[in-house]
PDB file of C-alpha atoms in Angstrom:
ATOM      1  CA  MET A   1      30.630 103.388 136.614  1.00  0.00           C
ATOM      2  CA  GLU A   2      32.976 103.777 133.634  1.00  0.00           C
ATOM      3  CA  ASN A   3      34.629 100.433 134.401  1.00  0.00           C
ATOM      4  CA  MET A   4      31.232  98.690 134.483  1.00  0.00           C
ATOM      5  CA  THR A   5      30.235 100.345 131.201  1.00  0.00           C
ATOM      6  CA  GLN A   6      33.532  99.247 129.663  1.00  0.00           C
ATOM      7  CA  THR A   7      32.952  95.659 130.852  1.00  0.00           C
ATOM      8  CA  THR A   8      29.447  95.675 129.349  1.00  0.00           C
ATOM      9  CA  SER A   9      30.865  97.068 126.124  1.00  0.00           C
ATOM     10  CA  LEU A  10      33.507  94.313 126.025  1.00  0.00           C
ATOM     11  CA  GLU A  11      30.868  91.649 126.704  1.00  0.00           C
ATOM     12  CA  LYS A  12      28.689  92.969 123.871  1.00  0.00           C
ATOM     13  CA  ALA A  13      31.708  93.084 121.563  1.00  0.00           C
ATOM     14  CA  GLN A  14      32.498  89.455 122.477  1.00  0.00           C
ATOM     15  CA  GLU A  15      28.917  88.403 121.694  1.00  0.00           C
ATOM     16  CA  LYS A  16      29.161  90.128 118.313  1.00  0.00           C
ATOM     17  CA  LEU A  17      32.509  88.434 117.642  1.00  0.00           C
ATOM     18  CA  ASP A  18      31.105  84.980 118.443  1.00  0.00           C
ATOM     19  CA  ILE A  19      28.083  85.513 116.177  1.00  0.00           C
ATOM     20  CA  PHE A  20      30.296  86.967 113.440  1.00  0.00           C
ATOM     21  CA  LEU A  21      32.627  83.939 113.387  1.00  0.00           C
ATOM     22  CA  ASP A  22      29.690  81.518 113.438  1.00  0.00           C
ATOM     23  CA  ASN A  23      28.304  83.135 110.286  1.00  0.00           C
ATOM     24  CA  ILE A  24      31.510  83.582 108.274  1.00  0.00           C
ATOM     25  CA  LYS A  25      32.437  80.436 106.344  1.00  0.00           C
ATOM     26  CA  THR A  26      35.646  81.550 104.609  1.00  0.00           C
ATOM     27  CA  VAL A  27      38.836  83.348 105.524  1.00  0.00           C
ATOM     28  CA  VAL A  28      40.961  85.587 103.319  1.00  0.00           C
ATOM     29  CA  LEU A  29      44.563  84.376 103.539  1.00  0.00           C
ATOM     30  CA  SER A  30      47.343  86.854 102.935  1.00  0.00           C
ATOM     31  CA  THR A  31      50.780  85.333 102.605  1.00  0.00           C
ATOM     32  CA  VAL A  32      54.164  86.346 101.341  1.00  0.00           C
ATOM     33  CA  SER A  33      56.698  84.286  99.434  1.00  0.00           C
ATOM     34  CA  SER A  34      60.208  83.737 100.759  1.00  0.00           C
ATOM     35  CA  ASP A  35      61.404  86.462  98.355  1.00  0.00           C
ATOM     36  CA  GLY A  36      58.786  88.976  99.550  1.00  0.00           C
ATOM     37  CA  GLU A  37      56.038  88.699  96.918  1.00  0.00           C
ATOM     38  CA  PRO A  38      52.576  89.136  98.491  1.00  0.00           C
ATOM     39  CA  PHE A  39      49.675  86.861  97.635  1.00  0.00           C
ATOM     40  CA  ALA A  40      46.023  86.780  98.738  1.00  0.00           C
ATOM     41  CA  SER A  41      43.413  84.087  98.368  1.00  0.00           C
ATOM     42  CA  TYR A  42      40.616  82.562 100.420  1.00  0.00           C
ATOM     43  CA  SER A  43      39.606  79.237 101.865  1.00  0.00           C
ATOM     44  CA  PRO A  44      36.779  77.679 103.858  1.00  0.00           C
ATOM     45  CA  TYR A  45      37.901  77.171 107.455  1.00  0.00           C
ATOM     46  CA  VAL A  46      37.019  75.536 110.755  1.00  0.00           C
ATOM     47  CA  GLN A  47      38.015  76.458 114.278  1.00  0.00           C
ATOM     48  CA  ASP A  48      38.926  74.100 117.120  1.00  0.00           C
ATOM     49  CA  GLU A  49      38.115  74.427 120.820  1.00  0.00           C
ATOM     50  CA  ASP A  50      41.438  76.214 121.425  1.00  0.00           C
ATOM     51  CA  GLY A  51      40.718  78.960 118.887  1.00  0.00           C
ATOM     52  CA  ASN A  52      43.049  77.682 116.170  1.00  0.00           C
ATOM     53  CA  PHE A  53      41.836  77.866 112.581  1.00  0.00           C
ATOM     54  CA  TYR A  54      42.307  75.176 109.925  1.00  0.00           C
ATOM     55  CA  VAL A  55      42.194  75.331 106.146  1.00  0.00           C
ATOM     56  CA  PHE A  56      42.414  72.478 103.647  1.00  0.00           C
ATOM     57  CA  ILE A  57      44.283  73.498 100.510  1.00  0.00           C
ATOM     58  CA  SER A  58      46.171  72.043  97.589  1.00  0.00           C
ATOM     59  CA  THR A  59      49.913  71.778  98.089  1.00  0.00           C
ATOM     60  CA  SER A  60      50.400  73.123  94.561  1.00  0.00           C
ATOM     61  CA  VAL A  61      48.849  76.578  95.156  1.00  0.00           C
ATOM     62  CA  GLN A  62      50.888  79.687  95.945  1.00  0.00           C
ATOM     63  CA  HIS A  63      49.615  80.300  99.478  1.00  0.00           C
ATOM     64  CA  SER A  64      50.454  76.712 100.433  1.00  0.00           C
ATOM     65  CA  HIS A  65      54.061  77.236  99.312  1.00  0.00           C
ATOM     66  CA  ASN A  66      54.207  80.598 101.073  1.00  0.00           C
ATOM     67  CA  MET A  67      52.893  79.295 104.401  1.00  0.00           C
ATOM     68  CA  TYR A  68      55.136  76.240 104.241  1.00  0.00           C
ATOM     69  CA  ASN A  69      58.238  78.368 103.569  1.00  0.00           C
ATOM     70  CA  THR A  70      57.547  81.229 105.990  1.00  0.00           C
ATOM     71  CA  GLY A  71      55.329  79.610 108.612  1.00  0.00           C
ATOM     72  CA  LYS A  72      53.178  82.774 108.596  1.00  0.00           C
ATOM     73  CA  ALA A  73      49.836  84.052 107.323  1.00  0.00           C
ATOM     74  CA  HIS A  74      47.504  86.972 107.885  1.00  0.00           C
ATOM     75  CA  LEU A  75      43.847  86.045 108.324  1.00  0.00           C
ATOM     76  CA  LEU A  76      40.933  88.314 107.428  1.00  0.00           C
ATOM     77  CA  PHE A  77      37.313  87.457 108.143  1.00  0.00           C
ATOM     78  CA  ILE A  78      35.111  90.160 106.614  1.00  0.00           C
ATOM     79  CA  GLU A  79      31.423  90.977 106.461  1.00  0.00           C
ATOM     80  CA  ASP A  80      29.743  90.541 103.100  1.00  0.00           C
ATOM     81  CA  GLU A  81      29.392  93.831 101.222  1.00  0.00           C
ATOM     82  CA  SER A  82      25.663  93.277 100.768  1.00  0.00           C
ATOM     83  CA  ASP A  83      25.191  93.024 104.554  1.00  0.00           C
ATOM     84  CA  THR A  84      27.047  96.182 105.587  1.00  0.00           C
ATOM     85  CA  LYS A  85      25.410  99.502 106.418  1.00  0.00           C
ATOM     86  CA  HIS A  86      28.506 101.507 105.468  1.00  0.00           C
ATOM     87  CA  ILE A  87      31.045 100.300 102.907  1.00  0.00           C
ATOM     88  CA  TYR A  88      33.949 101.834 104.881  1.00  0.00           C
ATOM     89  CA  ALA A  89      32.860 100.209 108.114  1.00  0.00           C
ATOM     90  CA  ARG A  90      32.501  96.550 107.210  1.00  0.00           C
ATOM     91  CA  ARG A  91      32.699  94.325 110.257  1.00  0.00           C
ATOM     92  CA  ARG A  92      35.984  92.419 110.168  1.00  0.00           C
ATOM     93  CA  LEU A  93      38.298  90.297 112.241  1.00  0.00           C
ATOM     94  CA  TYR A  94      41.961  89.905 111.496  1.00  0.00           C
ATOM     95  CA  PHE A  95      44.919  88.099 112.976  1.00  0.00           C
ATOM     96  CA  ARG A  96      48.502  87.378 112.274  1.00  0.00           C
ATOM     97  CA  ALA A  97      49.012  83.628 112.516  1.00  0.00           C
ATOM     98  CA  ASN A  98      51.655  80.956 112.652  1.00  0.00           C
ATOM     99  CA  ALA A  99      51.023  78.375 109.924  1.00  0.00           C
ATOM    100  CA  GLU A 100      51.790  74.673 110.284  1.00  0.00           C
ATOM    101  CA  LYS A 101      51.268  72.189 107.456  1.00  0.00           C
ATOM    102  CA  PHE A 102      50.026  68.714 108.424  1.00  0.00           C
ATOM    103  CA  ASP A 103      52.124  65.821 107.173  1.00  0.00           C
ATOM    104  CA  GLU A 104      50.417  63.210 104.997  1.00  0.00           C
ATOM    105  CA  ASN A 105      49.639  60.825 107.865  1.00  0.00           C
ATOM    106  CA  ASP A 106      49.237  63.365 110.663  1.00  0.00           C
ATOM    107  CA  GLU A 107      47.259  61.922 113.588  1.00  0.00           C
ATOM    108  CA  ARG A 108      45.195  65.158 113.872  1.00  0.00           C
ATOM    109  CA  THR A 109      43.804  64.816 110.336  1.00  0.00           C
ATOM    110  CA  GLU A 110      40.714  62.771 111.229  1.00  0.00           C
ATOM    111  CA  LYS A 111      39.586  65.148 113.989  1.00  0.00           C
ATOM    112  CA  ILE A 112      39.937  68.230 111.773  1.00  0.00           C
ATOM    113  CA  ALA A 113      38.308  66.466 108.816  1.00  0.00           C
ATOM    114  CA  GLN A 114      35.303  65.753 111.054  1.00  0.00           C
ATOM    115  CA  LEU A 115      35.050  69.458 111.918  1.00  0.00           C
ATOM    116  CA  PHE A 116      34.989  70.276 108.203  1.00  0.00           C
ATOM    117  CA  GLU A 117      32.327  67.644 107.519  1.00  0.00           C
ATOM    118  CA  GLU A 118      30.181  68.924 110.406  1.00  0.00           C
ATOM    119  CA  ARG A 119      30.384  72.466 109.078  1.00  0.00           C
ATOM    120  CA  PHE A 120      30.296  71.924 105.309  1.00  0.00           C
ATOM    121  CA  GLY A 121      28.700  68.505 104.863  1.00  0.00           C
ATOM    122  CA  LYS A 122      29.119  66.590 101.633  1.00  0.00           C
ATOM    123  CA  GLN A 123      31.238  69.329 100.005  1.00  0.00           C
ATOM    124  CA  ALA A 124      33.976  68.731 102.583  1.00  0.00           C
ATOM    125  CA  SER A 125      33.818  64.963 102.072  1.00  0.00           C
ATOM    126  CA  LEU A 126      34.380  65.314  98.329  1.00  0.00           C
ATOM    127  CA  VAL A 127      37.317  67.705  98.672  1.00  0.00           C
ATOM    128  CA  ARG A 128      38.980  65.639 101.389  1.00  0.00           C
ATOM    129  CA  ASN A 129      39.816  62.908  98.890  1.00  0.00           C
ATOM    130  CA  MET A 130      42.050  65.213  96.853  1.00  0.00           C
ATOM    131  CA  PRO A 131      45.480  63.560  97.122  1.00  0.00           C
ATOM    132  CA  ALA A 132      47.675  66.661  96.863  1.00  0.00           C
ATOM    133  CA  SER A 133      45.883  68.666  99.559  1.00  0.00           C
ATOM    134  CA  ARG A 134      46.766  69.151 103.215  1.00  0.00           C
ATOM    135  CA  PHE A 135      45.419  70.772 106.339  1.00  0.00           C
ATOM    136  CA  TYR A 136      47.140  73.838 107.686  1.00  0.00           C
ATOM    137  CA  LYS A 137      46.805  74.790 111.332  1.00  0.00           C
ATOM    138  CA  LEU A 138      46.704  78.573 111.710  1.00  0.00           C
ATOM    139  CA  SER A 139      47.476  79.649 115.280  1.00  0.00           C
ATOM    140  CA  PRO A 140      46.363  83.273 115.562  1.00  0.00           C
ATOM    141  CA  TYR A 141      47.958  86.064 117.556  1.00  0.00           C
ATOM    142  CA  ASP A 142      47.791  89.859 117.548  1.00  0.00           C
ATOM    143  CA  GLY A 143      44.108  90.024 116.627  1.00  0.00           C
ATOM    144  CA  ASN A 144      41.661  92.886 116.153  1.00  0.00           C
ATOM    145  CA  PHE A 145      37.888  92.885 115.765  1.00  0.00           C
ATOM    146  CA  VAL A 146      36.406  95.932 114.048  1.00  0.00           C
ATOM    147  CA  ILE A 147      32.673  96.346 114.549  1.00  0.00           C
ATOM    148  CA  GLY A 148      32.501  99.773 112.911  1.00  0.00           C
ATOM    149  CA  PHE A 149      33.657 103.356 113.326  1.00  0.00           C
ATOM    150  CA  GLY A 150      34.872 103.894 116.896  1.00  0.00           C
ATOM    151  CA  ALA A 151      34.550 100.226 117.746  1.00  0.00           C
ATOM    152  CA  ALA A 152      37.772  98.318 117.143  1.00  0.00           C
ATOM    153  CA  TYR A 153      38.874  95.864 119.808  1.00  0.00           C
ATOM    154  CA  LYS A 154      42.165  94.167 120.581  1.00  0.00           C
ATOM    155  CA  LEU A 155      41.955  90.466 121.318  1.00  0.00           C
ATOM    156  CA  ASP A 156      43.712  88.670 124.150  1.00  0.00           C
ATOM    157  CA  GLU A 157      46.489  86.507 122.703  1.00  0.00           C
ATOM    158  CA  SER A 158      46.041  83.727 125.259  1.00  0.00           C
ATOM    159  CA  ASN A 159      42.334  83.038 124.670  1.00  0.00           C
ATOM    160  CA  ARG A 160      41.440  85.191 121.614  1.00  0.00           C
ATOM    161  CA  LYS A 161      38.656  86.945 123.505  1.00  0.00           C
ATOM    162  CA  VAL A 162      37.857  90.661 123.300  1.00  0.00           C
ATOM    163  CA  LYS A 163      40.330  92.374 125.617  1.00  0.00           C
ATOM    164  CA  GLU A 164      40.077  96.148 125.224  1.00  0.00           C
ATOM    165  CA  LEU A 165      39.068  98.969 122.948  1.00  0.00           C
ATOM    166  CA  ASN A 166      41.819  99.548 120.398  1.00  0.00           C
ATOM    167  CA  THR A 167      43.174 103.066 120.794  1.00  0.00           C
ATOM    168  CA  MET A 168      45.748 105.150 118.987  1.00  0.00           C
ATOM    169  CA  ASN A 169      47.337 107.998 120.954  1.00  0.00           C
ATOM    170  CA  GLY A 170      44.586 107.610 123.567  1.00  0.00           C
ATOM    171  CA  MET A 171      41.748 107.922 121.040  1.00  0.00           C
ATOM    172  CA  ALA A 172      39.319 105.252 119.904  1.00  0.00           C
ATOM    173  CA  HIS A 173      39.612 103.834 116.400  1.00  0.00           C
ATOM    174  CA  GLY A 174      36.781 106.003 115.017  1.00  0.00           C
ATOM    175  CA  GLU A 175      38.061 109.225 116.583  1.00  0.00           C
ATOM    176  CA  THR A 176      41.290 108.891 114.603  1.00  0.00           C
ATOM    177  CA  HIS A 177      39.239 108.492 111.408  1.00  0.00           C
ATOM    178  CA  GLU A 178      37.238 111.621 112.241  1.00  0.00           C
ATOM    179  CA  LEU A 179      40.437 113.613 112.760  1.00  0.00           C
ATOM    180  CA  GLY A 180      41.742 112.447 109.398  1.00  0.00           C
ATOM    181  CA  LEU A 181      38.502 113.423 107.684  1.00  0.00           C
ATOM    182  CA  LYS A 182      38.618 116.905 109.266  1.00  0.00           C
ATOM    183  CA  LYS A 183      42.223 117.420 108.107  1.00  0.00           C
ATOM    184  CA  ASP A 184      41.252 116.521 104.539  1.00  0.00           C
ATOM    185  CA  ALA A 185      38.226 118.877 104.521  1.00  0.00           C
TER     186      ALA A 185
END
């Protein structure tokens, strides 16, 4: 019975993840320079059929330099503050990702540009003509989806689907928070 309940729980978590990603239009990008200086910004994004994310950014901005030099980024998709029931339990999805900058005449550009235009319409068309901007492919790995207290899920690296409840020392995500709160009381 527990295994069936766990499967149902994972299926519900996957449904929530799919809806969440459909409704979030931007990603917070955390990067680090080659000399270790952190930097955070955001960008509109699209996702392809393989679960890779794409951003279109100016080559002159800091996170473009950082991703180009390190090939890495951390992605955070987070629920709007006005939509959350508890400020400490905002729904969020985060990944570490490998970052690959498209060359100027990359053959994948047209396909990804179409995804942006389908999602963002005329705004994407206007931005696309910026000469010093490029697409970055962000291939995620090591992902977690946090629905709220006690509901944090690890994602499967091969297909980026909800895999299992995220535990620490055998306890669910929220149970570790409760222990910390009791210690501080």
